[in-house]
mmCIF file of C-alpha atoms and ligand atoms in Angstrom:
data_model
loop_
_atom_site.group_PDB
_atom_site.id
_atom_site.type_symbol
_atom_site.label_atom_id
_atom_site.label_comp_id
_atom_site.label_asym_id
_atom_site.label_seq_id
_atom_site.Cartn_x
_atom_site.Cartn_y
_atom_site.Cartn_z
ATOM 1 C CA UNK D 1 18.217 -3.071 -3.834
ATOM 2 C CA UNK D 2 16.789 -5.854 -6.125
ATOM 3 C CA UNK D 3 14.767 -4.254 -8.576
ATOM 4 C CA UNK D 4 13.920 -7.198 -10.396
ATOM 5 C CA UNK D 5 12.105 -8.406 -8.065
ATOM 6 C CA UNK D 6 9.251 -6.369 -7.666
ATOM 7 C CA UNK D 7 5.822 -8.146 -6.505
ATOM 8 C CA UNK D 8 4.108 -5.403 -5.779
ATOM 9 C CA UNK D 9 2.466 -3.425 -8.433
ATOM 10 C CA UNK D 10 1.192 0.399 -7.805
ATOM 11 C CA UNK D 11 -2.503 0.028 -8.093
ATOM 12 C CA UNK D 12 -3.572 3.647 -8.361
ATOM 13 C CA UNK D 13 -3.095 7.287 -7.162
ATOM 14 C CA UNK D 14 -6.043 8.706 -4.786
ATOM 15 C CA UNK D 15 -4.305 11.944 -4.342
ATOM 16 C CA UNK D 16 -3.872 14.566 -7.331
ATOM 17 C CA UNK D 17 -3.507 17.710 -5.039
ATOM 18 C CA UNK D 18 -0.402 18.997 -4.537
ATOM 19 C CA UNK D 19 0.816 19.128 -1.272
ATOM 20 C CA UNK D 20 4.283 20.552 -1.161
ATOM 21 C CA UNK D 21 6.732 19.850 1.238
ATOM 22 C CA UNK D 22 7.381 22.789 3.522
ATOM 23 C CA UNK D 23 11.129 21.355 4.257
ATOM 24 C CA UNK D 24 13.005 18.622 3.420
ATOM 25 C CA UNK D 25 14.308 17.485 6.730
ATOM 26 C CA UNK D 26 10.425 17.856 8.219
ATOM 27 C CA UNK D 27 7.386 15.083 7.323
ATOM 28 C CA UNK D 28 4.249 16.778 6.429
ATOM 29 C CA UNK D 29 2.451 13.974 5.234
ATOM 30 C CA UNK D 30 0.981 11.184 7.179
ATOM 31 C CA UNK D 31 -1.290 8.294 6.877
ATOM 32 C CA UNK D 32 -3.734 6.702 9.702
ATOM 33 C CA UNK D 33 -5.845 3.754 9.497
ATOM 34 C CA UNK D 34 -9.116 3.565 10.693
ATOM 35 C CA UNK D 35 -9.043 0.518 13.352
ATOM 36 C CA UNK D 36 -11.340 -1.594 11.258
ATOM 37 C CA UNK D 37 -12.853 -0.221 8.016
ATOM 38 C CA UNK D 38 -11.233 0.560 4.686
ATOM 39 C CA UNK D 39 -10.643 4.580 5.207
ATOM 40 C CA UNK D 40 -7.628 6.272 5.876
ATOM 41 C CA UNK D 41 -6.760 9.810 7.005
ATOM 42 C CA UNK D 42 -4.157 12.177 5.775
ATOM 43 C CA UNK D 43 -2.604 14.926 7.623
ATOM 44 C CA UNK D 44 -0.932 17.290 4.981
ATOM 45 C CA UNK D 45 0.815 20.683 4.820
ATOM 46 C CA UNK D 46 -2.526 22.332 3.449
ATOM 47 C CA UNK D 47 -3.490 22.926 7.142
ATOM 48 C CA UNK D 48 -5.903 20.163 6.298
ATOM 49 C CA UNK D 49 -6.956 16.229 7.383
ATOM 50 C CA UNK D 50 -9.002 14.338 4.622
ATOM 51 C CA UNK D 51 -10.816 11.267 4.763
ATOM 52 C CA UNK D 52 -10.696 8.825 2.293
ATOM 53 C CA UNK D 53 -12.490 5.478 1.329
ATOM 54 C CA UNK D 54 -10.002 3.065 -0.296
ATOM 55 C CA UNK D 55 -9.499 1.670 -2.832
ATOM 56 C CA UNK D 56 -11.835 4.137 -4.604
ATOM 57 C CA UNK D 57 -10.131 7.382 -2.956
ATOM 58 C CA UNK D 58 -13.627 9.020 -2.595
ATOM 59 C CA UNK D 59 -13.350 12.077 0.262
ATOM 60 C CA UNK D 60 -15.311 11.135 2.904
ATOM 61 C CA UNK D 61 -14.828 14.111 4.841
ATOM 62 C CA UNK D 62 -12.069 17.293 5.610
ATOM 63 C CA UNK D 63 -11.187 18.641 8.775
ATOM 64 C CA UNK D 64 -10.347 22.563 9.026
ATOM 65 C CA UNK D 65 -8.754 24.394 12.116
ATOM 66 C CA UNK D 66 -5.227 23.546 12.542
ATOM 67 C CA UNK D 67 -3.357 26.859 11.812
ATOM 68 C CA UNK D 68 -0.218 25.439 9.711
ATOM 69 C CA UNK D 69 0.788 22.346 8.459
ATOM 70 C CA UNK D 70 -0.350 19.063 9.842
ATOM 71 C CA UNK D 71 2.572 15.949 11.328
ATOM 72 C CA UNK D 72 0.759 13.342 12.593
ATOM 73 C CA UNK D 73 -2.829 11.781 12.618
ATOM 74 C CA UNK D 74 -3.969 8.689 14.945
ATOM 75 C CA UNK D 75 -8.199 7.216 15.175
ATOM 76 C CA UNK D 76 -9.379 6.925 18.457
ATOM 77 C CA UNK D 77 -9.807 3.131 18.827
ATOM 78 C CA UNK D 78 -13.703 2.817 18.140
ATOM 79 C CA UNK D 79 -12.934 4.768 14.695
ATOM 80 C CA UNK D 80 -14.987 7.835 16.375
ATOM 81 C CA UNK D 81 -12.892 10.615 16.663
ATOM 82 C CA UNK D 82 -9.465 11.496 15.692
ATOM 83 C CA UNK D 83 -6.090 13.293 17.379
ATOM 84 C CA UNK D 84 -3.962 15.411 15.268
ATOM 85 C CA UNK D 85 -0.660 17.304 15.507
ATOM 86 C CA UNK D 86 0.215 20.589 13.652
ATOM 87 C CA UNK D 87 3.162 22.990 13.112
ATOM 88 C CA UNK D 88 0.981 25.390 14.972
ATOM 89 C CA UNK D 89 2.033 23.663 18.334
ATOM 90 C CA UNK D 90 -1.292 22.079 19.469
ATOM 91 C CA UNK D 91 -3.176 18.974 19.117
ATOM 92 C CA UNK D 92 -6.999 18.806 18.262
ATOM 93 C CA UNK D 93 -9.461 16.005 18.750
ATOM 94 C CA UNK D 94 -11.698 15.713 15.956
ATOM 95 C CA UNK D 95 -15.475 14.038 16.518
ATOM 96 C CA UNK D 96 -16.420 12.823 13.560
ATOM 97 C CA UNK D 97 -20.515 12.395 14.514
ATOM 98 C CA UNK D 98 -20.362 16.319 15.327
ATOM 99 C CA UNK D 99 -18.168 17.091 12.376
ATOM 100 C CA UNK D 100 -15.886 19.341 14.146
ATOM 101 C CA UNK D 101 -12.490 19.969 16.671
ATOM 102 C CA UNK D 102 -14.269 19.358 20.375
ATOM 103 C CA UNK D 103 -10.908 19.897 21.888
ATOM 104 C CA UNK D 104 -7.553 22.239 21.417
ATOM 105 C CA UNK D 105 -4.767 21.045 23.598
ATOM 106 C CA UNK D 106 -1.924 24.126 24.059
ATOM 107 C CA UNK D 107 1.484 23.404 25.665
ATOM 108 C CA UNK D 108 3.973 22.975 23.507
ATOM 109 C CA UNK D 109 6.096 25.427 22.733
ATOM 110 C CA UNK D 110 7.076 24.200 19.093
ATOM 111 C CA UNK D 111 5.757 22.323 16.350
ATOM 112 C CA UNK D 112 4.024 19.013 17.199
ATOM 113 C CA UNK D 113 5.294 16.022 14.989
ATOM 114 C CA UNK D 114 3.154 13.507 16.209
ATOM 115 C CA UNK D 115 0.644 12.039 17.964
ATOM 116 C CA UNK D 116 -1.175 8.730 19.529
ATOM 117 C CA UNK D 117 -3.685 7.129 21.124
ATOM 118 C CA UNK D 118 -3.929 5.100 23.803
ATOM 119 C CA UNK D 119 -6.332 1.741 23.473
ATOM 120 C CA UNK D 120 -8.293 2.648 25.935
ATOM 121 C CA UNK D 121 -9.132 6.230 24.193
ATOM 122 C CA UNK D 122 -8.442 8.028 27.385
ATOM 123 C CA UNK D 123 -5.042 9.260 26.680
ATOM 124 C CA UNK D 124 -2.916 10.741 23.572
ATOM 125 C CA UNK D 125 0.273 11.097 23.649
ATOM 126 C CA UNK D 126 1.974 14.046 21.617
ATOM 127 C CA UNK D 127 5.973 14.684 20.749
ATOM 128 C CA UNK D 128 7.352 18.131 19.845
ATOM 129 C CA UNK D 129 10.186 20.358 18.845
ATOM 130 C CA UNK D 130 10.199 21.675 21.930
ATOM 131 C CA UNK D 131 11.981 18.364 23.037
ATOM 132 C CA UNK D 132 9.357 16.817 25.018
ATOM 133 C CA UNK D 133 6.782 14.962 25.118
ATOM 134 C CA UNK D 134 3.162 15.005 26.829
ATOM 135 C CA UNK D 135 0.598 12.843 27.311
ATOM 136 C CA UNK D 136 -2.917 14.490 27.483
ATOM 137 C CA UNK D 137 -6.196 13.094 29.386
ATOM 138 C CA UNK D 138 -8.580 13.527 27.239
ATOM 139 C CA UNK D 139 -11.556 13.875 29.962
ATOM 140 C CA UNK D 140 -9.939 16.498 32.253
ATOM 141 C CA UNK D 141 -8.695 18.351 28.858
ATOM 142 C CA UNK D 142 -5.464 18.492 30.614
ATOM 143 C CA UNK D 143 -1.827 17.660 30.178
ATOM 144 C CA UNK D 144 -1.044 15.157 32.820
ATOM 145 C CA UNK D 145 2.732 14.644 32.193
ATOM 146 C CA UNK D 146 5.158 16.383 30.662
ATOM 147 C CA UNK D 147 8.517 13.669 29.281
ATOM 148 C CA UNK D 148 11.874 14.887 29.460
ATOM 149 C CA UNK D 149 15.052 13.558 28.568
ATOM 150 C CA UNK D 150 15.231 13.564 25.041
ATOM 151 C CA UNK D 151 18.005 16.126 23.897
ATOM 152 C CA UNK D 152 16.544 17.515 20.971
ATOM 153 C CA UNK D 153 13.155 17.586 18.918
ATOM 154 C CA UNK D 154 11.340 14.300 19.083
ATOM 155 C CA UNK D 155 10.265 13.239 15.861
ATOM 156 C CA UNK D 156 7.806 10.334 16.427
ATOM 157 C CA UNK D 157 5.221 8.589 19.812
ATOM 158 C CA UNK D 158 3.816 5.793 19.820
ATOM 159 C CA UNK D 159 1.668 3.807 22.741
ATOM 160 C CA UNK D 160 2.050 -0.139 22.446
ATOM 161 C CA UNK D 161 -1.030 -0.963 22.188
ATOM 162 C CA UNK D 162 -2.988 -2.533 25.637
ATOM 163 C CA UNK D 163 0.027 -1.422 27.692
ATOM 164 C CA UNK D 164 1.302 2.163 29.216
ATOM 165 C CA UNK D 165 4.371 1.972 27.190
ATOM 166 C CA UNK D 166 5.223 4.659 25.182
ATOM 167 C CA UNK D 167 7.431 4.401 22.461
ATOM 168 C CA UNK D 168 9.885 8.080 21.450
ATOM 169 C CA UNK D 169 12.443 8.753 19.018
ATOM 170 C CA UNK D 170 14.397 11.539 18.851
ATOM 171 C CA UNK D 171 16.504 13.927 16.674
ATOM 172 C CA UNK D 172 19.296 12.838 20.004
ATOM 173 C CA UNK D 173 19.964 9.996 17.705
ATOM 174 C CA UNK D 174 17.843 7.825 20.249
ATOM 175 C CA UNK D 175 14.872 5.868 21.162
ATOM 176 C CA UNK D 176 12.997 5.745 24.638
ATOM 177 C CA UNK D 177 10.849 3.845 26.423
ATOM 178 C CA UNK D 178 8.407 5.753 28.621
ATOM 179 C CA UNK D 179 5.696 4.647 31.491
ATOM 180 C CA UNK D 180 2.812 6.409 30.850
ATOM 181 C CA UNK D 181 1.449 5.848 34.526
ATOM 182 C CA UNK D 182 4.477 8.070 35.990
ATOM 183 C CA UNK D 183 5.782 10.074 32.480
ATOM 184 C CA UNK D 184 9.137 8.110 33.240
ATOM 185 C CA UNK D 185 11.642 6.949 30.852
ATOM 186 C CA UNK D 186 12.408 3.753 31.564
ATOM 187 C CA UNK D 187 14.640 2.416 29.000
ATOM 188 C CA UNK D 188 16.793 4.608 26.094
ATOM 189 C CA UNK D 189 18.617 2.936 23.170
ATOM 190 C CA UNK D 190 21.617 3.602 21.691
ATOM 191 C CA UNK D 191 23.128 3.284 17.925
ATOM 192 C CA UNK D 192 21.597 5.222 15.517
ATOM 193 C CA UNK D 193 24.198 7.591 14.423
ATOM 194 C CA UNK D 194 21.787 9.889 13.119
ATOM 195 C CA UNK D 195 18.816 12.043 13.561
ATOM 196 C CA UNK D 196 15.673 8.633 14.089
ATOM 197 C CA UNK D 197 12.523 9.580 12.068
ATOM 198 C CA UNK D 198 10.571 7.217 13.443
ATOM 199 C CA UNK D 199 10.142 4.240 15.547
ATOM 200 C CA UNK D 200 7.350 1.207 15.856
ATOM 201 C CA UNK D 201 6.663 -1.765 17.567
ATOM 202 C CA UNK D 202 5.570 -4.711 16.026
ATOM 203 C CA UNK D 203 2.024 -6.188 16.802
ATOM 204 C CA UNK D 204 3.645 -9.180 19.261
ATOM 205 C CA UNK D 205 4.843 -5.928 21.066
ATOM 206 C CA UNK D 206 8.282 -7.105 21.662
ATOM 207 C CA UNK D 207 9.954 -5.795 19.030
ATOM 208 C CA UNK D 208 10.871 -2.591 17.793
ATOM 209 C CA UNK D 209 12.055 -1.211 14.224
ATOM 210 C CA UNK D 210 13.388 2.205 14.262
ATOM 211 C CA UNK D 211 14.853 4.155 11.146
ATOM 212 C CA UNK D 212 17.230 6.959 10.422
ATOM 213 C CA UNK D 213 18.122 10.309 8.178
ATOM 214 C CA UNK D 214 20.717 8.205 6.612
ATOM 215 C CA UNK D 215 18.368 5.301 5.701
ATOM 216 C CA UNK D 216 19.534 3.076 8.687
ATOM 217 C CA UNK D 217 16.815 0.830 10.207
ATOM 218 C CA UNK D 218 17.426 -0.821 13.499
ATOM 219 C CA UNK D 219 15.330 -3.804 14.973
ATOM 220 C CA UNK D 220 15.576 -3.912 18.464
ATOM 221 C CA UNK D 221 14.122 -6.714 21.386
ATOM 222 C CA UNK D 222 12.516 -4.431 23.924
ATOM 223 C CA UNK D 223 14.503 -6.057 26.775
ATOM 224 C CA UNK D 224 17.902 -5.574 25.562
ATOM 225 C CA UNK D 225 19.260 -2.225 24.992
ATOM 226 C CA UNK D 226 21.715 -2.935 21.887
ATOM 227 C CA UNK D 227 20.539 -3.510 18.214
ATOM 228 C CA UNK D 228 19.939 -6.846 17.041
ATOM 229 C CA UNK D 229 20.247 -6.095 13.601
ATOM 230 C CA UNK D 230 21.268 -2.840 11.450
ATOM 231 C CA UNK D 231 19.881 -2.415 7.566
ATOM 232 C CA UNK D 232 21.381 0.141 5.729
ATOM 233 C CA UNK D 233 18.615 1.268 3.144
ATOM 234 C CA UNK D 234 20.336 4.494 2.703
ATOM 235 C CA UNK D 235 21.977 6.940 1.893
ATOM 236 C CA UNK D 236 18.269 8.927 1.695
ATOM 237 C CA UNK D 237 16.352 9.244 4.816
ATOM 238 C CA UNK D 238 13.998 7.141 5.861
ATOM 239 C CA UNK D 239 10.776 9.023 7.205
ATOM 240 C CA UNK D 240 8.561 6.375 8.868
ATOM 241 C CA UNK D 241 8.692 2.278 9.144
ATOM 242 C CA UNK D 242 6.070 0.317 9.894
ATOM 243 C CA UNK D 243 5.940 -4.117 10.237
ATOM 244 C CA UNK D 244 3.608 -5.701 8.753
ATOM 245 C CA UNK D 245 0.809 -7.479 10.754
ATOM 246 C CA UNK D 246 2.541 -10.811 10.503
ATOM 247 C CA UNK D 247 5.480 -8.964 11.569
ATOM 248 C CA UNK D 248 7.733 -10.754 8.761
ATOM 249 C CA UNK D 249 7.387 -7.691 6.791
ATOM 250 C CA UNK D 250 8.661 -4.253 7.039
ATOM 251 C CA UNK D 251 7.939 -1.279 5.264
ATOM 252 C CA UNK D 252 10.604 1.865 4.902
ATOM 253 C CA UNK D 253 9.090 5.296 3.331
ATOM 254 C CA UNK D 254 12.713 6.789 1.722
ATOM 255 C CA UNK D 255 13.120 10.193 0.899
ATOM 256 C CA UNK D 256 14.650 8.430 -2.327
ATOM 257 C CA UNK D 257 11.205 8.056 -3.486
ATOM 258 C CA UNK D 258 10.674 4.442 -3.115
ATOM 259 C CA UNK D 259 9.099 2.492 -0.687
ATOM 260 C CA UNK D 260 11.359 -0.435 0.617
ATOM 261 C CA UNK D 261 9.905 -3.506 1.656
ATOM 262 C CA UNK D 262 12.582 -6.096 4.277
ATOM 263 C CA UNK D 263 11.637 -9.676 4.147
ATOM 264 C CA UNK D 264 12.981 -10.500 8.140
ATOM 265 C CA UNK D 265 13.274 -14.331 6.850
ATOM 266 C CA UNK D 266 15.212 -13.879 3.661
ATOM 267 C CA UNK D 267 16.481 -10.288 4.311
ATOM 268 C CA UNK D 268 15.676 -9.492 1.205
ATOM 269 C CA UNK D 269 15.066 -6.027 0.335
ATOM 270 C CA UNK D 270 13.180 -4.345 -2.515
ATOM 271 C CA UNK D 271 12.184 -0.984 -4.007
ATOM 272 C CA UNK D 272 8.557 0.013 -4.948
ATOM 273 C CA UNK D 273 8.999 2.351 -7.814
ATOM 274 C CA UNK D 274 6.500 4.830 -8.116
ATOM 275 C CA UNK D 275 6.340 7.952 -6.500
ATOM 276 C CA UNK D 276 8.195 11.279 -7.763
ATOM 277 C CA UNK D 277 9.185 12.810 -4.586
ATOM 278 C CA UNK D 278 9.782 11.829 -1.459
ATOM 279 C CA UNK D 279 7.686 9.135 0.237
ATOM 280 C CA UNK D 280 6.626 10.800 3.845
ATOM 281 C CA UNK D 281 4.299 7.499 5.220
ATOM 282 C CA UNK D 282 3.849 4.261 4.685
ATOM 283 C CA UNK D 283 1.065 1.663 6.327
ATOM 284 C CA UNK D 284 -0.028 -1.448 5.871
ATOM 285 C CA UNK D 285 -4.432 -2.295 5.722
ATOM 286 C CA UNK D 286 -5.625 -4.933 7.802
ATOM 287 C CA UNK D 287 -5.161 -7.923 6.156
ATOM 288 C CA UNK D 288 -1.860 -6.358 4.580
ATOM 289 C CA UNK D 289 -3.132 -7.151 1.043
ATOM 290 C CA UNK D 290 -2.602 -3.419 0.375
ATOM 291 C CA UNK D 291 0.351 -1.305 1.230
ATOM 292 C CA UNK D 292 -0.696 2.898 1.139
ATOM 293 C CA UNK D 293 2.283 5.636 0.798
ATOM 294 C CA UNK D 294 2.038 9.156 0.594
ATOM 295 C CA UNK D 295 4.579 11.259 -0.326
ATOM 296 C CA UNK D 296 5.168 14.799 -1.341
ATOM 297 C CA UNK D 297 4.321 14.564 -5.135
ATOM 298 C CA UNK D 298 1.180 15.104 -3.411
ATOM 299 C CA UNK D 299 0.145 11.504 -3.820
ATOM 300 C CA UNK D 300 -1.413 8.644 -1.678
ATOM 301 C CA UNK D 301 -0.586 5.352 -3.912
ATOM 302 C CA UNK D 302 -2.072 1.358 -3.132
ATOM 303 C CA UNK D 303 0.007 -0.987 -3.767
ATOM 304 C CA UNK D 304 -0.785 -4.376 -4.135
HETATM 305 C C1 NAG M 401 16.266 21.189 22.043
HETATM 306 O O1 NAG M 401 17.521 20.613 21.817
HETATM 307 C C2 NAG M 401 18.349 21.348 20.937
HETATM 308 C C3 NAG M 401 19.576 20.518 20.628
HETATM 309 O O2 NAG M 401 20.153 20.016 21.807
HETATM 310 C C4 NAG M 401 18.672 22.682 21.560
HETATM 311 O O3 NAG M 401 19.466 23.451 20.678
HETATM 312 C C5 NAG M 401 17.369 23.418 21.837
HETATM 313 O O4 NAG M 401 17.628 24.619 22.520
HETATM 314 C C6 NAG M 401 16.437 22.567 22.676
HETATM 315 N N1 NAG M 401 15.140 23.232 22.721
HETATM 316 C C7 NAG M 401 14.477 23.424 23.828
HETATM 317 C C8 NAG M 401 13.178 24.142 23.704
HETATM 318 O O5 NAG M 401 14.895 23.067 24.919
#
């Protein structure tokens, strides 16, 4: 890691409430975008979601239901509503106009690490400790399939967006490609030698970056099933990856406490120095002038 090289400067922290990680080896922090404004949601261990305008980290609004801590957060695509995954096995959609959960979706029979949703707002998608993963219909209030094939928990889901690919990875040291119209796996990949974190596609949709609990990130071309290329930005986990919207860019939160940005052109890879615990989430805004990470100092931090 080049440390001299540093363009990015930490441009604030929104976040001065503690929020503690439960575990080391679990991710109770996340970050959401809203699809087009400047506001992000947080999903925290407090049992809580906040809202926040950015850059000046004013609370917009809180949501209160979820019994334990909170994994994942994802907007529904008009910005109007929100899905959320707890420790306390469900998922809840949020409606922001009413200001309250409209809907509790039960059937998992372990924590819920994370969740998505689908462009068409429809669907979510949701992917538990239980090993499995479902993918709910939001109109019927029902769970319309139920994925197996993963061999342990799976840690992170993800729908490509416009398409009814869904993207898994597991703590079975593997990624999977599922067809949301039949609940199917189609395609699994194979290399990580350790427990994936997290997985993403990149906004072209045909490729995927995937990292590790050693650090390992993996870029992979959807239609081949073996890596193309393997950075080791270990030995610390690495808790969730995201590209960039040009896609030259990726962004790796470490449980080192640093945030490492990958230039795919030069290869070049570089710390952001900042936070004093673990960094949980990472994501870029819209017109990737601003990087956000939260991490368990209890901290959401801008970077420039
Ligand atoms: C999930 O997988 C793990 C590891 O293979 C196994 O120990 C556990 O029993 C499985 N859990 C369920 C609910 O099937």
């Amino acid at each position: 890691i080049n440390s001299e090289k540093h363009l990015s400067t930490c441009l604030g922290a929104l976040l001065s409430r503690g929020l503690k990680s439960l575990s080391p080896v679990l991710v109770p922090l996340n970050l959401a975008l809203h699809p087009r404004k400047d506001i992000m949601v947080t999903a925290s261990d407090d049992h809580l979601w906040k809202m926040w305008a950015f850059p000046n980290g004013n609370i917009i609004m809180t949501g209160e239901g979820h019994t334990d801590w909170l994994s994942g957060c994802c907007f529904h695509p008009s910005g109007t509503k929100l899905v959320t995954s707890s420790g306390d096995t469900t998922v809840r959609i949020w409606d922001f106009t009413k200001g309250e959960c409209i809907l509790t979706l039960e059937g998992h029979s372990r924590a819920v690490w994370d969740c998505s949703w689908h462009s068409c707002g429809d669907f979510v998608a949701s992917a538990s400790m239980d090993n499995t993963s479902k993918i709910w219909d939001i109109n019927s209030e029902r769970c319309r399939y139920t994925m197996r094939g993963h061999k342990d928990s799976v840690n992170s889901i993800e729908f490509l967006p416009f398409s009814n690919t869904i993207l898994t990875s597991s703590a079975d040291k593997t990624l999977s490609l599922w067809d949301a119209r039949t609940g199917l796996c189609a395609q699994t990949f194979y290399g990580h030698l350790h427990s994936c974190n997290h997985a993403t596609f990149n906004m072209k949709g045909d490729t995927i970056v995937s990292c590790d609990s050693y650090g390992v990130m993996k870029f992979w071309d959807v239609r081949r099933v073996t890596p193309m290329v393997s950075v080791d930005a270990g030995p610390h986990p690495g808790n969730q990856v995201v590209f960039d919207p040009s896609g030259h860019v990726v962004a790796l939160a470490s449980s080192d406490g640093t945030v490492k940005t990958l230039e795919l052109n030069s290869g070049q890879l570089s710390s952001l120095v900042g936070h004093e615990d673990e960094v949980q989430s990472v994501v870029f805004d819209h017109k990737a002038e601003h990087l956000l990470s939260g991490g368990s100092d209890g901290t959401v931090r801008l970077w420039s």
